[in-house]
PDB file of C-alpha atoms in Angstrom:
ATOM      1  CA  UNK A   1       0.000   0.000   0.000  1.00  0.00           C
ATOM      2  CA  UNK A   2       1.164   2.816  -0.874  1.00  0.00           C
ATOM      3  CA  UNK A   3       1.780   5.715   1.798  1.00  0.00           C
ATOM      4  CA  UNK A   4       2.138   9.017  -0.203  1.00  0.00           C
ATOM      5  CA  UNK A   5      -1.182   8.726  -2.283  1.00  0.00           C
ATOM      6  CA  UNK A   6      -4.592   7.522  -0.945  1.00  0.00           C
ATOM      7  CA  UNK A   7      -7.598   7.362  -3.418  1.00  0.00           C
ATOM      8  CA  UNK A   8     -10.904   7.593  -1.762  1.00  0.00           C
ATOM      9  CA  UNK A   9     -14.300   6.893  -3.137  1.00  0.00           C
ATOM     10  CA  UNK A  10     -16.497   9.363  -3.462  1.00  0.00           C
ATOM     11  CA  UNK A  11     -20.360   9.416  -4.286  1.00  0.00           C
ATOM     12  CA  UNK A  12     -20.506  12.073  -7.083  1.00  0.00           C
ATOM     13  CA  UNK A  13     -23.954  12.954  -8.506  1.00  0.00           C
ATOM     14  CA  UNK A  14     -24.814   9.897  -7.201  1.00  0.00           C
ATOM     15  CA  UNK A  15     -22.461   7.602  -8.873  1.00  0.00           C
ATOM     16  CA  UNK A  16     -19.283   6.146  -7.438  1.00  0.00           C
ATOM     17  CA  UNK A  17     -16.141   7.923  -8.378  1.00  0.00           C
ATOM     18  CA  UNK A  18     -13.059   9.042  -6.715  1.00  0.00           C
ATOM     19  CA  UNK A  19     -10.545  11.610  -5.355  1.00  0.00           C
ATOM     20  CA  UNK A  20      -7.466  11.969  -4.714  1.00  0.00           C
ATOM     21  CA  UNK A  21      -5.437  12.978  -1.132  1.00  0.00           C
ATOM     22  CA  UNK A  22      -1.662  13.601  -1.239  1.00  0.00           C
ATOM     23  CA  UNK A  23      -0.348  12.661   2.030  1.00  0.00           C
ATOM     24  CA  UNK A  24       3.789  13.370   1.677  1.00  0.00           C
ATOM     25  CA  UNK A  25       5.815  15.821   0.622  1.00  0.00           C
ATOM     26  CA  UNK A  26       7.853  13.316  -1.563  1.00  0.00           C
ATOM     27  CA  UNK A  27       5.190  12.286  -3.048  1.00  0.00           C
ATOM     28  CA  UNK A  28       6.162  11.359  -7.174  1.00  0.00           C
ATOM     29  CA  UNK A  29       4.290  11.215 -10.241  1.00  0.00           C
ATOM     30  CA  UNK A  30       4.941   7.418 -10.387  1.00  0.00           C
ATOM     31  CA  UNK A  31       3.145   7.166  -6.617  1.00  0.00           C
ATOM     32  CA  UNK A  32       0.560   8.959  -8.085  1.00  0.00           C
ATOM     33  CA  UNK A  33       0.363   6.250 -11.006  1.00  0.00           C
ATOM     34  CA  UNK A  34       0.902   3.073  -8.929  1.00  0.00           C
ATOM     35  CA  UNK A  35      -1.964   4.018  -6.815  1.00  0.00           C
ATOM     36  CA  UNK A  36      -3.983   5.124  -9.106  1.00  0.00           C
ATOM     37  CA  UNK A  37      -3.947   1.867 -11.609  1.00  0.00           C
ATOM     38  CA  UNK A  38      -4.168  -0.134  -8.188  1.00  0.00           C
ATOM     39  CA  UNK A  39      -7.885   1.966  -7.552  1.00  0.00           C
ATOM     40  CA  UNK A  40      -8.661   1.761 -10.676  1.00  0.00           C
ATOM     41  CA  UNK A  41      -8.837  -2.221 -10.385  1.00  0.00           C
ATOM     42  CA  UNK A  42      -9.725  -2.756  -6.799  1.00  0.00           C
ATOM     43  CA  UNK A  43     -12.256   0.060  -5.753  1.00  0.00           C
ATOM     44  CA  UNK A  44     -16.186  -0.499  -6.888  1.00  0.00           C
ATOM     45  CA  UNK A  45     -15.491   2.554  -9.225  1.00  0.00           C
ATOM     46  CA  UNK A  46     -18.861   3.102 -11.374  1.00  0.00           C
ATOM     47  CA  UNK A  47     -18.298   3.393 -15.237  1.00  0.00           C
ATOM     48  CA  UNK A  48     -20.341   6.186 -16.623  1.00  0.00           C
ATOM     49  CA  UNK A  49     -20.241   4.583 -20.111  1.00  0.00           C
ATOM     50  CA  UNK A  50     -22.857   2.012 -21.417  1.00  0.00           C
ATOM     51  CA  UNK A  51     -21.747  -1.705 -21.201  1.00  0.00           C
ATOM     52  CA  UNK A  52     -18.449  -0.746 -19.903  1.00  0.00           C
ATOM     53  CA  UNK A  53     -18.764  -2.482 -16.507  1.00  0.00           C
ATOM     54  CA  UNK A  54     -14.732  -2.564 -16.392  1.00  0.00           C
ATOM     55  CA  UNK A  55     -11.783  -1.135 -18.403  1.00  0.00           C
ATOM     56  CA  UNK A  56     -10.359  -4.641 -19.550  1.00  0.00           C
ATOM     57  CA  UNK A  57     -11.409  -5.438 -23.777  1.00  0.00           C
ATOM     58  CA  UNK A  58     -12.718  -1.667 -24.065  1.00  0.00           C
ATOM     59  CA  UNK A  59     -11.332   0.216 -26.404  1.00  0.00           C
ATOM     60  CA  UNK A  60     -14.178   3.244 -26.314  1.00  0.00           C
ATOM     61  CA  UNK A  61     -10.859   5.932 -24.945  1.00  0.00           C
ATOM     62  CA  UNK A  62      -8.635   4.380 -27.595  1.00  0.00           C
ATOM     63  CA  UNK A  63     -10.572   6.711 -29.889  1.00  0.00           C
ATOM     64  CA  UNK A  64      -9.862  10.010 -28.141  1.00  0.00           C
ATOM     65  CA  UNK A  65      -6.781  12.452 -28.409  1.00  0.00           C
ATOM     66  CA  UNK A  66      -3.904  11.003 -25.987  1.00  0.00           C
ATOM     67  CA  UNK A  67      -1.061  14.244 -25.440  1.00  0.00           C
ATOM     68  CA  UNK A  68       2.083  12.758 -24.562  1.00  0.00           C
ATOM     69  CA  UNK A  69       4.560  13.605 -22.318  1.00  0.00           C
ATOM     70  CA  UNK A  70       8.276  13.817 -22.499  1.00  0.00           C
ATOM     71  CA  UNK A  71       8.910  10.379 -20.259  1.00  0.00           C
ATOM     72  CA  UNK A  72       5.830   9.238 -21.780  1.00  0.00           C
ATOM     73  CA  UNK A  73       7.642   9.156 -25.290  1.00  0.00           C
ATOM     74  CA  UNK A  74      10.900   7.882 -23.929  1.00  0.00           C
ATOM     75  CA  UNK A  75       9.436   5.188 -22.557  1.00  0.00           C
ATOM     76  CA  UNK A  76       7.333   3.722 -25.652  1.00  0.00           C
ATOM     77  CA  UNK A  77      10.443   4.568 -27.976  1.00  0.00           C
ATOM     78  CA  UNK A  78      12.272   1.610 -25.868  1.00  0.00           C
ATOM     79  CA  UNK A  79       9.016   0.203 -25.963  1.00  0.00           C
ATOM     80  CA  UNK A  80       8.723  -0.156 -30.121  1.00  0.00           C
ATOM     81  CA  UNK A  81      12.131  -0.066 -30.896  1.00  0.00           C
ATOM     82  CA  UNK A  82      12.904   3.335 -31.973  1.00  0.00           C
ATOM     83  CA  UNK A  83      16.827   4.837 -32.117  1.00  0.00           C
ATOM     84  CA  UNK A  84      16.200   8.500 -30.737  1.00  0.00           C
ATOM     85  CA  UNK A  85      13.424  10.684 -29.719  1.00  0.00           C
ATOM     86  CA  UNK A  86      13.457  12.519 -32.586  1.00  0.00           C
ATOM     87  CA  UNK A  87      12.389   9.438 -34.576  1.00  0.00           C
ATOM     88  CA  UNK A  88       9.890   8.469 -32.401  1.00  0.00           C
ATOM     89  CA  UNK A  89       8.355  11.930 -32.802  1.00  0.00           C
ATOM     90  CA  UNK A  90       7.987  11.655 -36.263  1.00  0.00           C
ATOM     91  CA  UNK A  91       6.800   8.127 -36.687  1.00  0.00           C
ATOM     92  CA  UNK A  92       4.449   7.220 -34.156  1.00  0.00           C
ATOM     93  CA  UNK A  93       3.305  10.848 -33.213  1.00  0.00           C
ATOM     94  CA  UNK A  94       1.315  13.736 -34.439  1.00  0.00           C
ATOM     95  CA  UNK A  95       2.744  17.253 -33.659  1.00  0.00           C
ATOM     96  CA  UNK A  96       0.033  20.410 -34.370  1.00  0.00           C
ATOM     97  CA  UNK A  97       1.307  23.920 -34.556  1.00  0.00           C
ATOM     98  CA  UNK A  98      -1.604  26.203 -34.409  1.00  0.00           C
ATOM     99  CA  UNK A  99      -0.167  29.975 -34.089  1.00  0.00           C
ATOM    100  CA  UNK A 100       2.216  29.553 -31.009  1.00  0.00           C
ATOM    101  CA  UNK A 101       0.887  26.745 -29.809  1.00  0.00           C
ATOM    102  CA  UNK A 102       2.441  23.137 -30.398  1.00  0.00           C
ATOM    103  CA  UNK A 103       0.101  19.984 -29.695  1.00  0.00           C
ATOM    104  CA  UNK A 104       1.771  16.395 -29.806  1.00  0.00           C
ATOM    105  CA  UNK A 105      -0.015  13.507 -29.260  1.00  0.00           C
ATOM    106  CA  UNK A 106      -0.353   9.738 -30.456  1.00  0.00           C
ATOM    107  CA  UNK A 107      -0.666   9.192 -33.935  1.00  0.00           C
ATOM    108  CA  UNK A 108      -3.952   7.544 -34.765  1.00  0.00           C
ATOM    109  CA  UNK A 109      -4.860   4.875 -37.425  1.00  0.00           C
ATOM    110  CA  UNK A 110      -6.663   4.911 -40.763  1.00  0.00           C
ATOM    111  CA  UNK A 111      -9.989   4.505 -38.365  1.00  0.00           C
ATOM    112  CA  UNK A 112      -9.473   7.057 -35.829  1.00  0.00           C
ATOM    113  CA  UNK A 113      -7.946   4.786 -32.943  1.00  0.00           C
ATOM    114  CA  UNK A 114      -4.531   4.516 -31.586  1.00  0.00           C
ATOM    115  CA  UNK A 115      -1.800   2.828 -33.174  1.00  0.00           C
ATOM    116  CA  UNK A 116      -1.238   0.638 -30.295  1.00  0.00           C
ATOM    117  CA  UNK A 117      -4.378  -0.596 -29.913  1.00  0.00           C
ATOM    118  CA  UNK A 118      -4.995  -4.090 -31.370  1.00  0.00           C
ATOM    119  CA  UNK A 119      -7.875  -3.967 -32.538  1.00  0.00           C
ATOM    120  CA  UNK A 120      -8.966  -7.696 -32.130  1.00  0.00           C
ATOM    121  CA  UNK A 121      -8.500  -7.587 -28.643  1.00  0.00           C
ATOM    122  CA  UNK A 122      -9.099  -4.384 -27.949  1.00  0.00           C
ATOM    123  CA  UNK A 123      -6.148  -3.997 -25.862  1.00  0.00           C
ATOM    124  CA  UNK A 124      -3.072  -1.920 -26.085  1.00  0.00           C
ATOM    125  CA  UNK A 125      -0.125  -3.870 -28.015  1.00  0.00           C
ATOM    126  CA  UNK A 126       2.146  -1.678 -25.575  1.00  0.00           C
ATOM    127  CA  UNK A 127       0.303  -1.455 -22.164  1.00  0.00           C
ATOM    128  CA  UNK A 128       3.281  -1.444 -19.896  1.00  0.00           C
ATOM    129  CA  UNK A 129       4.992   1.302 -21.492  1.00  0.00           C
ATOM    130  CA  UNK A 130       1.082   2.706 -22.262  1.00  0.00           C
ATOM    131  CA  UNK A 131       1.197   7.150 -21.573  1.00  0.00           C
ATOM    132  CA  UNK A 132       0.606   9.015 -18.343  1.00  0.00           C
ATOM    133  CA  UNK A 133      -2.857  10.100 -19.832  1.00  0.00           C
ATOM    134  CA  UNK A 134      -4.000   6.298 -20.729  1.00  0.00           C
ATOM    135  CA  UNK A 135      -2.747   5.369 -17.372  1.00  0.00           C
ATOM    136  CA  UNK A 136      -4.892   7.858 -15.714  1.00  0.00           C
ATOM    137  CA  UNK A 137      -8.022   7.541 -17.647  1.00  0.00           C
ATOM    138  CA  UNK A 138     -11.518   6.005 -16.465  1.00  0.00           C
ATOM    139  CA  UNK A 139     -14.971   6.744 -17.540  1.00  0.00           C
ATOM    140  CA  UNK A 140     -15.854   6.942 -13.565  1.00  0.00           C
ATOM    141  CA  UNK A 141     -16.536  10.620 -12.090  1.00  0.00           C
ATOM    142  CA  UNK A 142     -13.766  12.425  -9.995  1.00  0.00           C
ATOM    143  CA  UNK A 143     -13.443  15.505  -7.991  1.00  0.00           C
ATOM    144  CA  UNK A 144     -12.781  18.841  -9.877  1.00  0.00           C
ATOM    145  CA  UNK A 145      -8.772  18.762  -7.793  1.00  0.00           C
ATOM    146  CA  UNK A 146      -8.229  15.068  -8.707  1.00  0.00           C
ATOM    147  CA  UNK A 147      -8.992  16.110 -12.603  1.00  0.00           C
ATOM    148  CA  UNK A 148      -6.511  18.920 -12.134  1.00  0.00           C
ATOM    149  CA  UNK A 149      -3.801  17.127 -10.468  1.00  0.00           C
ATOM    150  CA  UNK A 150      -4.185  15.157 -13.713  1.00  0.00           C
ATOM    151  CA  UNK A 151      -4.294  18.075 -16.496  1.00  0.00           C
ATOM    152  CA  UNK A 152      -1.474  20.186 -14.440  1.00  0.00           C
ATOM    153  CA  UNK A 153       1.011  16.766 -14.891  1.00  0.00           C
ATOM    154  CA  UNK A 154      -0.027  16.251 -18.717  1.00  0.00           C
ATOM    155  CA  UNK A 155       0.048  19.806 -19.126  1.00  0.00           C
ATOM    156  CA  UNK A 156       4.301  20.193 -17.834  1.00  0.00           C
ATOM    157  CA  UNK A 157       5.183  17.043 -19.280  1.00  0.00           C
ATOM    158  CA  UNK A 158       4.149  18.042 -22.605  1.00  0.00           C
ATOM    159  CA  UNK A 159       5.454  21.504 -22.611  1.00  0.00           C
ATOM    160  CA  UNK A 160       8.770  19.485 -21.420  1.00  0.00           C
ATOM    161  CA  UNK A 161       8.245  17.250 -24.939  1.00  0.00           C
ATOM    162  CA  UNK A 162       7.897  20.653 -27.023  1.00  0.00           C
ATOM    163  CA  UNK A 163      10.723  21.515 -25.666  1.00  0.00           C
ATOM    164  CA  UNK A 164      12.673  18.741 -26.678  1.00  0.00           C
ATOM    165  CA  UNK A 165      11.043  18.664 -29.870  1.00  0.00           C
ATOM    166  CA  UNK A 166      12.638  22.430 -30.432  1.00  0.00           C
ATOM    167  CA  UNK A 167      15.962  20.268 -30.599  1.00  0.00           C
ATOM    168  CA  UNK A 168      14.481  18.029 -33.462  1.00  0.00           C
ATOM    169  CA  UNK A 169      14.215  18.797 -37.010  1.00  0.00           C
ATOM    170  CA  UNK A 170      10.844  20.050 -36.293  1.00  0.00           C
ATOM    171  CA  UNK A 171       8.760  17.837 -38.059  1.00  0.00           C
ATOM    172  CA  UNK A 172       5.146  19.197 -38.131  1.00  0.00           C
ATOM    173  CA  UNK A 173       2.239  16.950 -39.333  1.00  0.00           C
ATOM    174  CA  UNK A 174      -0.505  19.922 -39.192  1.00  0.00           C
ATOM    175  CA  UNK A 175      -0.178  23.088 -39.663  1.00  0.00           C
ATOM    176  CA  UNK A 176      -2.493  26.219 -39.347  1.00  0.00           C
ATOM    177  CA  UNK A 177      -0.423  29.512 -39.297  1.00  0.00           C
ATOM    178  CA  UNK A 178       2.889  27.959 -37.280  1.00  0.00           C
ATOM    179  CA  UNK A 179       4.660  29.977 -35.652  1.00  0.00           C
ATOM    180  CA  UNK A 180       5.838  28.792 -32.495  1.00  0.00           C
ATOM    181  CA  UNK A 181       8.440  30.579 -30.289  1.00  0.00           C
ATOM    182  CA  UNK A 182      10.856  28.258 -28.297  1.00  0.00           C
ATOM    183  CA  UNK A 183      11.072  30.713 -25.279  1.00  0.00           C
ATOM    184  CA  UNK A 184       7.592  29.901 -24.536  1.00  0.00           C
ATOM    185  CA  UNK A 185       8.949  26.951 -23.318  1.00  0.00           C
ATOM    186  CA  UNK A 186      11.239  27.041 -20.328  1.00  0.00           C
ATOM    187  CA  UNK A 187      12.453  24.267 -18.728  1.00  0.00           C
ATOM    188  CA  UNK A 188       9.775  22.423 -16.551  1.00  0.00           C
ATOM    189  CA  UNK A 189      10.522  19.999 -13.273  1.00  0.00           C
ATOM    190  CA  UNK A 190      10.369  17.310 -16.283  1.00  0.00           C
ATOM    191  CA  UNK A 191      13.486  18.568 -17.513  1.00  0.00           C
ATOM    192  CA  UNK A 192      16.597  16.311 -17.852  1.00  0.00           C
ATOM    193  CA  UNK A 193      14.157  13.456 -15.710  1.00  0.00           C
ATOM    194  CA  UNK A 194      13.942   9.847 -17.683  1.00  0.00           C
ATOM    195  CA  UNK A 195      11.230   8.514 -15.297  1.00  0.00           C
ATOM    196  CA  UNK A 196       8.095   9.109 -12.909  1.00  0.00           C
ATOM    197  CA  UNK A 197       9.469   8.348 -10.049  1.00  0.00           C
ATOM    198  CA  UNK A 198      11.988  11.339  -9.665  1.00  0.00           C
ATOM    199  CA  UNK A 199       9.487  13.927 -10.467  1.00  0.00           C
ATOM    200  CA  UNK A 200       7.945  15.030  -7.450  1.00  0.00           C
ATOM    201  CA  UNK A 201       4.285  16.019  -7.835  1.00  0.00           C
ATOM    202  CA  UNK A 202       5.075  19.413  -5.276  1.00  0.00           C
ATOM    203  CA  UNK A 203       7.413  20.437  -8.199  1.00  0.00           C
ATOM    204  CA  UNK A 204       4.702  20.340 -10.829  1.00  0.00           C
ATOM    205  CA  UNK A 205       1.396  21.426  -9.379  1.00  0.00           C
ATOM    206  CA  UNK A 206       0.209  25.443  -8.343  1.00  0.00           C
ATOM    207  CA  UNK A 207       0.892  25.580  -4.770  1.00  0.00           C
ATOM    208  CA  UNK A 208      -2.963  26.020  -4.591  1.00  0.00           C
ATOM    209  CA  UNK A 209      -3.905  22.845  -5.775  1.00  0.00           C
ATOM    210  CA  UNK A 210      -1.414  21.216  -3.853  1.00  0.00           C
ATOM    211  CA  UNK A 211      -2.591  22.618  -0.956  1.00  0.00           C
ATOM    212  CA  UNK A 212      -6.319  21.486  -1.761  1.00  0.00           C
ATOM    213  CA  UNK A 213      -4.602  17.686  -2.102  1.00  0.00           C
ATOM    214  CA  UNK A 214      -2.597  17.823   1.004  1.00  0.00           C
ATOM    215  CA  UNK A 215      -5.743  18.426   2.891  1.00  0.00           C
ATOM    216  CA  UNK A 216      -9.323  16.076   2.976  1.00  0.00           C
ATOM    217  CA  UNK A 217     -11.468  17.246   0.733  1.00  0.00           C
ATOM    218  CA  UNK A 218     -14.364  18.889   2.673  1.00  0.00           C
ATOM    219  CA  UNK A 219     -17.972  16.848   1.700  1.00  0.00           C
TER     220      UNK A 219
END
């Protein structure tokens, strides 16, 4: 069990979701994960989607956009094989530059679903090494701070990948006006880190939603 993390059930709307209480200072992103997969599987979480009494042979999320972070993408490019980052980037990714703003996520196939995903099993052909944002998902309710402390980690480890992706050749697979400026994208407390585990979740969240996660949520 893990000591930094706790997630609690919690009757939302009147279905059975969950939040989240951070109960360490040195708590990490990968505590954060471990406990969360564990819940995920173990507490009578309710599934708001039709026939999906459990997340095991659904695919319905395999369909939606899945942003990437920068460990997320060095971990699948060990995962499929690939030499560098950069390559990874290009093949198995899809980079948007709208204006300023740069959007990479996981490619998708010729019918709108992952390229991991196989589809006869509807499982992911890579679930160990599956993204921060796959890891994270369920169709069950949460609390508005457990959604954040999800969107604030997605949100720095992508701006970390961007960053990297400066370094690259820059390949862009969509384009509307680009014109993205690499000092809009400082180093983050994903910078220079290869896993989870050393990234402390105090480093990447607002000191006012870590304070909401530090403390029980009032009912």
């Amino acid at each position: 069990m893990n000591q930094k993390i706790a997630v609690i059930t919690r009757n939302i709307s009147g279905i059975t979701g969950y939040d989240v209480l951070i109960r360490g200072t040195g708590a990490s992103v990968q505590d954060y994960l471990d406990t969360l997969n564990t819940a995920i599987s173990a507490l009578p979480l309710q599934r708001t989607r039709r026939r999906a009494r459990h997340c095991r042979a659904c695919d319905r999320c395999c369909a939606e956009r899945a942003p990437l972070t920068a460990i997320d993408c060095l971990i699948l490019k060990n995962a499929v094989g690939e030499d560098s980052l950069e390559s990874f980037i290009n093949r198995y990714t899809t980079v948007s530059v709208k204006g300023p703003v740069v959007d990479i996520t996981l490619k998708q196939d010729d019918e709108g679903r992952c390229i991991f995903l196989n589809h006869k099993k509807k499982t992911c052909r890579f679930y160990e090494a599956r993204p921060f944002v796959c890891q994270t998902f369920i169709c069950s309710p949460a609390t508005r701070r457990a959604l954040e402390l999800r969107e604030e980690v997605v949100n720095k480890g992508e701006d970390e990948l961007v960053r990297l992706w400066f370094k690259t050749d820059m390949v862009v697979h969509q384009a509307y006006n680009p014109g993205p400026n690499p000092a809009d994208w400082p180093p983050t407390p994903f910078t220079n880190k290869s896993c989870y585990s050393s990234i402390l979740l105090k480093a990447v969240l607002s000191p006012n939603l870590w304070q909401k996660l530090t403390r029980p949520e009032q009912k």
